[in-house]
mmCIF file of C-alpha atoms in Angstrom:
data_model
loop_
_atom_site.group_PDB
_atom_site.id
_atom_site.type_symbol
_atom_site.label_atom_id
_atom_site.label_comp_id
_atom_site.label_asym_id
_atom_site.label_seq_id
_atom_site.Cartn_x
_atom_site.Cartn_y
_atom_site.Cartn_z
ATOM 1 C CA MET A 1 -30.592 117.178 -94.138
ATOM 2 C CA SER A 2 -32.516 113.766 -94.289
ATOM 3 C CA GLU A 3 -31.133 112.676 -97.432
ATOM 4 C CA ARG A 4 -34.403 109.810 -97.336
ATOM 5 C CA SER A 5 -36.563 112.407 -98.084
ATOM 6 C CA ASP A 6 -34.456 113.941 -100.543
ATOM 7 C CA VAL A 7 -34.305 113.325 -104.225
ATOM 8 C CA THR A 8 -31.094 113.911 -106.484
ATOM 9 C CA ILE A 9 -31.340 113.869 -110.157
ATOM 10 C CA PHE A 10 -28.428 113.779 -111.280
ATOM 11 C CA VAL A 11 -28.675 115.092 -115.180
ATOM 12 C CA CYS A 12 -25.390 113.779 -117.655
ATOM 13 C CA VAL A 13 -24.200 116.769 -119.624
ATOM 14 C CA ALA A 14 -21.592 115.297 -121.885
ATOM 15 C CA CYS A 15 -24.809 112.820 -124.111
ATOM 16 C CA ARG A 16 -24.333 113.719 -127.748
ATOM 17 C CA ARG A 17 -27.844 113.942 -129.463
ATOM 18 C CA ARG A 18 -27.032 113.467 -132.831
ATOM 19 C CA THR A 19 -29.052 116.293 -135.331
ATOM 20 C CA GLY A 20 -28.370 115.807 -138.829
ATOM 21 C CA GLU A 21 -25.305 113.473 -140.757
ATOM 22 C CA GLY A 22 -22.456 116.105 -140.489
ATOM 23 C CA GLU A 23 -19.473 115.805 -138.218
ATOM 24 C CA ARG A 24 -20.708 118.043 -135.675
ATOM 25 C CA ALA A 25 -24.166 117.848 -136.074
ATOM 26 C CA PHE A 26 -25.423 116.898 -132.393
ATOM 27 C CA ASP A 27 -26.284 118.455 -129.582
ATOM 28 C CA GLU A 28 -26.171 118.279 -126.259
ATOM 29 C CA PRO A 29 -28.806 118.300 -124.977
ATOM 30 C CA GLY A 30 -28.135 117.484 -120.907
ATOM 31 C CA ARG A 31 -27.024 121.253 -120.810
ATOM 32 C CA ALA A 32 -30.764 122.544 -121.915
ATOM 33 C CA LEU A 33 -32.293 119.796 -119.178
ATOM 34 C CA VAL A 34 -30.366 121.381 -116.374
ATOM 35 C CA ALA A 35 -31.155 124.416 -117.089
ATOM 36 C CA ALA A 36 -35.203 123.565 -117.154
ATOM 37 C CA LEU A 37 -34.669 122.137 -114.242
ATOM 38 C CA GLU A 38 -33.619 124.684 -112.343
ATOM 39 C CA GLU A 39 -35.374 127.542 -113.547
ATOM 40 C CA ARG A 40 -38.708 125.285 -112.121
ATOM 41 C CA LEU A 41 -36.931 124.464 -109.278
ATOM 42 C CA ALA A 42 -36.189 128.435 -108.802
ATOM 43 C CA GLY A 43 -39.910 128.962 -109.358
ATOM 44 C CA GLY A 44 -41.100 126.247 -107.059
ATOM 45 C CA ALA A 45 -41.845 123.484 -108.734
ATOM 46 C CA ALA A 46 -40.812 120.913 -106.055
ATOM 47 C CA THR A 47 -38.966 121.245 -102.423
ATOM 48 C CA GLY A 48 -35.907 119.113 -101.432
ATOM 49 C CA VAL A 49 -34.619 117.919 -104.825
ATOM 50 C CA VAL A 50 -31.236 118.789 -106.271
ATOM 51 C CA VAL A 51 -30.006 118.716 -110.093
ATOM 52 C CA THR A 52 -27.003 117.933 -109.896
ATOM 53 C CA PRO A 53 -24.667 118.219 -113.775
ATOM 54 C CA VAL A 54 -22.198 114.669 -114.487
ATOM 55 C CA GLU A 55 -20.090 114.739 -116.674
ATOM 56 C CA CYS A 56 -21.311 111.330 -118.048
ATOM 57 C CA LEU A 57 -23.578 108.766 -117.393
ATOM 58 C CA ALA A 58 -21.578 106.228 -120.005
ATOM 59 C CA VAL A 59 -25.277 105.482 -121.018
ATOM 60 C CA CYS A 60 -24.374 107.475 -124.320
ATOM 61 C CA SER A 61 -27.154 105.576 -126.625
ATOM 62 C CA ARG A 62 -29.816 107.316 -125.084
ATOM 63 C CA PRO A 63 -29.027 110.871 -124.631
ATOM 64 C CA CYS A 64 -29.876 112.850 -122.559
ATOM 65 C CA THR A 65 -30.121 110.292 -119.671
ATOM 66 C CA VAL A 66 -30.606 111.287 -115.578
ATOM 67 C CA ALA A 67 -30.464 109.051 -112.705
ATOM 68 C CA LEU A 68 -33.050 109.524 -109.482
ATOM 69 C CA SER A 69 -31.391 108.606 -106.619
ATOM 70 C CA GLY A 70 -31.942 108.828 -102.750
ATOM 71 C CA GLY A 71 -30.574 107.235 -99.772
ATOM 72 C CA GLY A 72 -32.019 103.835 -98.809
ATOM 73 C CA LYS A 73 -33.823 104.621 -102.626
ATOM 74 C CA TRP A 74 -33.099 101.990 -105.580
ATOM 75 C CA THR A 75 -31.698 104.366 -108.321
ATOM 76 C CA TYR A 76 -33.442 104.445 -111.628
ATOM 77 C CA LEU A 77 -31.463 105.673 -114.692
ATOM 78 C CA VAL A 78 -33.943 106.971 -117.557
ATOM 79 C CA GLY A 79 -32.923 107.940 -121.073
ATOM 80 C CA ASP A 80 -34.027 109.350 -124.504
ATOM 81 C CA LEU A 81 -34.983 112.454 -122.069
ATOM 82 C CA ASP A 82 -35.884 116.481 -123.639
ATOM 83 C CA ALA A 83 -35.903 119.632 -121.952
ATOM 84 C CA GLU A 84 -38.892 120.875 -123.731
ATOM 85 C CA ALA A 85 -40.117 117.932 -123.488
ATOM 86 C CA HIS A 86 -39.559 116.024 -120.308
ATOM 87 C CA ALA A 87 -38.437 119.059 -117.794
ATOM 88 C CA ASP A 88 -41.933 118.118 -115.553
ATOM 89 C CA ASP A 89 -42.309 114.767 -116.612
ATOM 90 C CA ILE A 90 -38.976 114.242 -114.636
ATOM 91 C CA LEU A 91 -40.432 116.876 -112.263
ATOM 92 C CA ALA A 92 -43.722 115.031 -111.395
ATOM 93 C CA ALA A 93 -41.165 111.297 -111.331
ATOM 94 C CA ALA A 94 -38.874 113.379 -108.896
ATOM 95 C CA LYS A 95 -41.475 114.126 -106.424
ATOM 96 C CA SER A 96 -43.153 110.788 -106.776
ATOM 97 C CA PHE A 97 -39.820 109.355 -105.987
ATOM 98 C CA ALA A 98 -39.190 111.380 -103.464
ATOM 99 C CA ALA A 99 -42.691 110.082 -101.582
ATOM 100 C CA THR A 100 -41.677 106.369 -101.618
ATOM 101 C CA ASP A 101 -39.860 104.645 -99.107
ATOM 102 C CA ASN A 102 -38.052 102.322 -101.690
ATOM 103 C CA GLY A 103 -37.445 104.779 -105.013
ATOM 104 C CA ILE A 104 -39.945 102.772 -106.888
ATOM 105 C CA ILE A 105 -42.608 104.670 -108.469
ATOM 106 C CA PRO A 106 -45.670 102.978 -108.406
ATOM 107 C CA TRP A 107 -46.406 102.004 -112.221
ATOM 108 C CA LYS A 108 -49.335 104.801 -112.561
ATOM 109 C CA GLU A 109 -47.706 107.760 -111.454
ATOM 110 C CA ARG A 110 -44.965 106.978 -113.793
ATOM 111 C CA PRO A 111 -44.849 109.429 -116.652
ATOM 112 C CA GLN A 112 -44.399 107.758 -120.431
ATOM 113 C CA ALA A 113 -41.164 109.077 -120.701
ATOM 114 C CA PHE A 114 -40.219 107.074 -117.566
ATOM 115 C CA ARG A 115 -42.317 103.570 -118.343
ATOM 116 C CA LYS A 116 -40.037 103.814 -121.554
ATOM 117 C CA GLY A 117 -36.984 105.335 -121.130
ATOM 118 C CA VAL A 118 -35.559 102.550 -118.071
ATOM 119 C CA VAL A 119 -31.812 102.294 -119.058
ATOM 120 C CA ALA A 120 -31.799 100.511 -115.523
ATOM 121 C CA ARG A 121 -31.873 100.355 -112.040
ATOM 122 C CA VAL A 122 -29.941 99.323 -108.614
ATOM 123 C CA PRO A 123 -31.048 98.577 -105.530
ATOM 124 C CA PRO A 124 -29.671 100.694 -102.251
ATOM 125 C CA LEU A 125 -26.869 99.202 -100.598
ATOM 126 C CA GLY A 126 -27.660 96.326 -98.158
ATOM 127 C CA PHE A 127 -30.473 95.525 -99.979
ATOM 128 C CA ARG A 128 -31.244 92.049 -99.724
ATOM 129 C CA SER A 129 -32.795 89.656 -102.271
ATOM 130 C CA PHE A 130 -36.950 88.515 -100.857
ATOM 131 C CA GLY A 131 -36.688 85.519 -98.702
ATOM 132 C CA ASP A 132 -33.478 85.945 -97.904
ATOM 133 C CA PRO A 133 -33.321 84.765 -94.132
ATOM 134 C CA SER A 134 -30.772 87.629 -94.126
ATOM 135 C CA MET B 1 -18.527 96.949 -90.697
ATOM 136 C CA SER B 2 -17.247 100.071 -93.004
ATOM 137 C CA GLU B 3 -19.051 100.048 -96.564
ATOM 138 C CA ARG B 4 -16.374 102.146 -97.537
ATOM 139 C CA SER B 5 -13.657 99.093 -97.709
ATOM 140 C CA ASP B 6 -16.433 96.695 -98.923
ATOM 141 C CA VAL B 7 -18.292 96.163 -102.135
ATOM 142 C CA THR B 8 -21.488 95.091 -103.485
ATOM 143 C CA ILE B 9 -21.846 92.800 -106.830
ATOM 144 C CA PHE B 10 -25.228 92.950 -107.233
ATOM 145 C CA VAL B 11 -26.374 90.480 -109.712
ATOM 146 C CA CYS B 12 -29.242 90.267 -112.072
ATOM 147 C CA VAL B 13 -31.167 86.773 -111.751
ATOM 148 C CA ALA B 14 -33.895 87.748 -114.131
ATOM 149 C CA CYS B 15 -31.535 88.455 -117.395
ATOM 150 C CA ARG B 16 -32.845 85.700 -120.091
ATOM 151 C CA ARG B 17 -30.218 85.222 -122.647
ATOM 152 C CA ARG B 18 -31.200 83.538 -125.845
ATOM 153 C CA THR B 19 -29.948 79.796 -126.888
ATOM 154 C CA GLY B 20 -32.050 79.846 -129.538
ATOM 155 C CA GLU B 21 -35.090 80.346 -131.728
ATOM 156 C CA GLY B 22 -37.475 78.834 -129.729
ATOM 157 C CA GLU B 23 -40.068 80.675 -127.449
ATOM 158 C CA ARG B 24 -38.331 79.248 -123.620
ATOM 159 C CA ALA B 25 -34.472 78.751 -125.280
ATOM 160 C CA PHE B 26 -32.757 81.083 -123.299
ATOM 161 C CA ASP B 27 -31.215 80.414 -119.933
ATOM 162 C CA GLU B 28 -30.775 83.095 -117.059
ATOM 163 C CA PRO B 29 -27.048 83.281 -116.535
ATOM 164 C CA GLY B 30 -27.405 85.334 -113.680
ATOM 165 C CA ARG B 31 -27.387 82.147 -111.171
ATOM 166 C CA ALA B 32 -24.998 80.664 -112.439
ATOM 167 C CA LEU B 33 -22.788 83.703 -111.900
ATOM 168 C CA VAL B 34 -23.694 83.908 -108.358
ATOM 169 C CA ALA B 35 -23.098 80.375 -107.743
ATOM 170 C CA ALA B 36 -19.680 81.694 -109.537
ATOM 171 C CA LEU B 37 -18.956 84.207 -107.895
ATOM 172 C CA GLU B 38 -19.897 82.516 -104.270
ATOM 173 C CA GLU B 39 -17.808 79.712 -104.757
ATOM 174 C CA ARG B 40 -15.213 81.137 -104.805
ATOM 175 C CA LEU B 41 -15.686 83.603 -101.935
ATOM 176 C CA ALA B 42 -16.418 81.283 -100.030
ATOM 177 C CA GLY B 43 -12.597 79.642 -101.328
ATOM 178 C CA GLY B 44 -11.353 82.825 -99.822
ATOM 179 C CA ALA B 45 -10.728 84.728 -103.465
ATOM 180 C CA ALA B 46 -11.390 88.482 -101.904
ATOM 181 C CA THR B 47 -12.957 89.711 -98.986
ATOM 182 C CA GLY B 48 -15.374 92.109 -98.294
ATOM 183 C CA VAL B 49 -16.903 91.490 -101.477
ATOM 184 C CA VAL B 50 -20.464 90.576 -101.058
ATOM 185 C CA VAL B 51 -22.692 89.348 -103.379
ATOM 186 C CA THR B 52 -26.483 89.646 -103.820
ATOM 187 C CA PRO B 53 -28.617 88.214 -106.706
ATOM 188 C CA VAL B 54 -31.829 90.668 -107.813
ATOM 189 C CA GLU B 55 -34.529 90.242 -109.211
ATOM 190 C CA CYS B 56 -33.818 92.717 -112.200
ATOM 191 C CA LEU B 57 -31.439 95.100 -113.221
ATOM 192 C CA ALA B 58 -33.783 96.470 -115.894
ATOM 193 C CA VAL B 59 -31.144 96.507 -118.324
ATOM 194 C CA CYS B 60 -32.731 93.020 -119.856
ATOM 195 C CA SER B 61 -30.559 93.451 -123.350
ATOM 196 C CA ARG B 62 -27.439 92.576 -121.873
ATOM 197 C CA PRO B 63 -27.539 89.447 -120.265
ATOM 198 C CA CYS B 64 -26.568 89.770 -117.396
ATOM 199 C CA THR B 65 -25.474 92.422 -115.667
ATOM 200 C CA VAL B 66 -24.126 93.509 -112.790
ATOM 201 C CA ALA B 67 -23.319 96.415 -110.230
ATOM 202 C CA LEU B 68 -20.429 97.479 -108.504
ATOM 203 C CA SER B 69 -21.776 99.743 -105.472
ATOM 204 C CA GLY B 70 -19.906 100.576 -102.812
ATOM 205 C CA GLY B 71 -20.310 103.556 -99.708
ATOM 206 C CA GLY B 72 -19.797 106.461 -101.296
ATOM 207 C CA LYS B 73 -18.228 105.128 -104.781
ATOM 208 C CA TRP B 74 -19.749 105.926 -107.881
ATOM 209 C CA THR B 75 -21.973 102.196 -109.075
ATOM 210 C CA TYR B 76 -20.585 101.058 -112.263
ATOM 211 C CA LEU B 77 -23.312 98.730 -114.562
ATOM 212 C CA VAL B 78 -21.627 95.971 -116.568
ATOM 213 C CA GLY B 79 -23.578 94.045 -118.855
ATOM 214 C CA ASP B 80 -22.972 90.796 -121.124
ATOM 215 C CA LEU B 81 -21.067 89.144 -118.534
ATOM 216 C CA ASP B 82 -20.930 85.017 -118.188
ATOM 217 C CA ALA B 83 -20.528 82.969 -115.250
ATOM 218 C CA GLU B 84 -17.769 80.599 -117.096
ATOM 219 C CA ALA B 85 -16.034 83.231 -118.801
ATOM 220 C CA HIS B 86 -16.190 86.110 -116.547
ATOM 221 C CA ALA B 87 -16.235 85.166 -112.621
ATOM 222 C CA ASP B 88 -12.280 85.328 -112.166
ATOM 223 C CA ASP B 89 -12.519 88.847 -114.177
ATOM 224 C CA ILE B 90 -15.728 90.164 -111.639
ATOM 225 C CA LEU B 91 -13.498 89.362 -108.834
ATOM 226 C CA ALA B 92 -10.647 91.284 -109.798
ATOM 227 C CA ALA B 93 -13.160 93.753 -110.621
ATOM 228 C CA ALA B 94 -14.000 93.821 -107.546
ATOM 229 C CA LYS B 95 -10.971 94.239 -105.756
ATOM 230 C CA SER B 96 -9.804 96.747 -107.634
ATOM 231 C CA PHE B 97 -13.158 99.125 -107.199
ATOM 232 C CA ALA B 98 -12.682 98.243 -103.153
ATOM 233 C CA ALA B 99 -9.169 99.693 -103.245
ATOM 234 C CA THR B 100 -10.542 102.942 -105.114
ATOM 235 C CA ASP B 101 -11.649 106.075 -103.039
ATOM 236 C CA ASN B 102 -14.446 106.934 -105.834
ATOM 237 C CA GLY B 103 -15.074 103.627 -107.333
ATOM 238 C CA ILE B 104 -13.585 104.330 -110.083
ATOM 239 C CA ILE B 105 -11.185 102.090 -111.599
ATOM 240 C CA PRO B 106 -8.361 102.873 -113.285
ATOM 241 C CA TRP B 107 -8.397 101.780 -116.871
ATOM 242 C CA LYS B 108 -5.159 99.098 -117.166
ATOM 243 C CA GLU B 109 -6.639 97.626 -114.437
ATOM 244 C CA ARG B 110 -10.268 97.018 -115.545
ATOM 245 C CA PRO B 111 -11.199 93.505 -117.188
ATOM 246 C CA GLN B 112 -11.876 93.324 -121.090
ATOM 247 C CA ALA B 113 -15.354 92.590 -120.086
ATOM 248 C CA PHE B 114 -15.476 95.649 -118.269
ATOM 249 C CA ARG B 115 -13.915 98.163 -120.693
ATOM 250 C CA LYS B 116 -16.606 96.977 -123.060
ATOM 251 C CA GLY B 117 -19.795 96.376 -121.190
ATOM 252 C CA VAL B 118 -20.189 99.443 -119.368
ATOM 253 C CA VAL B 119 -23.876 99.873 -119.861
ATOM 254 C CA ALA B 120 -23.644 103.075 -116.886
ATOM 255 C CA ARG B 121 -22.961 104.378 -113.916
ATOM 256 C CA VAL B 122 -23.862 107.014 -111.303
ATOM 257 C CA PRO B 123 -22.298 109.129 -108.934
ATOM 258 C CA PRO B 124 -22.828 108.522 -105.143
ATOM 259 C CA LEU B 125 -25.185 110.815 -103.496
ATOM 260 C CA GLY B 126 -23.699 114.344 -102.736
ATOM 261 C CA PHE B 127 -21.527 114.365 -105.733
ATOM 262 C CA ARG B 128 -20.811 117.781 -107.034
ATOM 263 C CA SER B 129 -19.766 118.307 -110.276
ATOM 264 C CA PHE B 130 -16.054 119.014 -111.051
ATOM 265 C CA GLY B 131 -15.317 122.798 -110.292
ATOM 266 C CA ASP B 132 -18.613 123.274 -108.312
ATOM 267 C CA PRO B 133 -17.934 125.811 -105.283
ATOM 268 C CA SER B 134 -19.932 123.677 -103.025
#
């Protein structure tokens, strides 16, 4: 398996999203998102894409949150995602991500949800700043 | 070099922090933090710790932000950090992080700034949920 050509979508399944005022008025949108992504992948929507549910990505305030990760690439954390509205966008972004060398998806290929929803990004291990002589 | 025993502190040097009301009333606390960390490392404060300035970790709202990364470990993004107040804490956390197998620092070893400042965390590639048979 070549990790460089693959992409993992980590989906936070601990995120709670408010659905009303009551103490128990929330849903957990990550679980529906995992199901929606897996259904599409089983239907052949993309190859080389792995979906992994994670108990907590520690973002919490922007349910639900996913991370796109791949060997030697920047990792992107994106929040405010919903199964129904964004599953196709997330898979499209994952395919664009997989096609890059460094994980930085060209702006014009980024779904709207990814333009607005970035929570953070992290360079791959071994990254050196531009201009660094090493 | 064994990546598993090392830790990289990525420091966002693009973060702007408000210092007043004017259009140019901000500083860039990441640059001072890089200098403070490098000074301490040059003085022998820790071994196996690499500090890498990064042009943008895309957090922006919580200057300045750092990421702790290491091979095979969870990556932690932590914000609201300041060179003067937190450089020693960051190095202490980096040493604790390096000493873990998975990057999850025991709560009692986390400096206060790391208890309050977590922006996000991402599992290492290949991570599988607890209970997953694979």
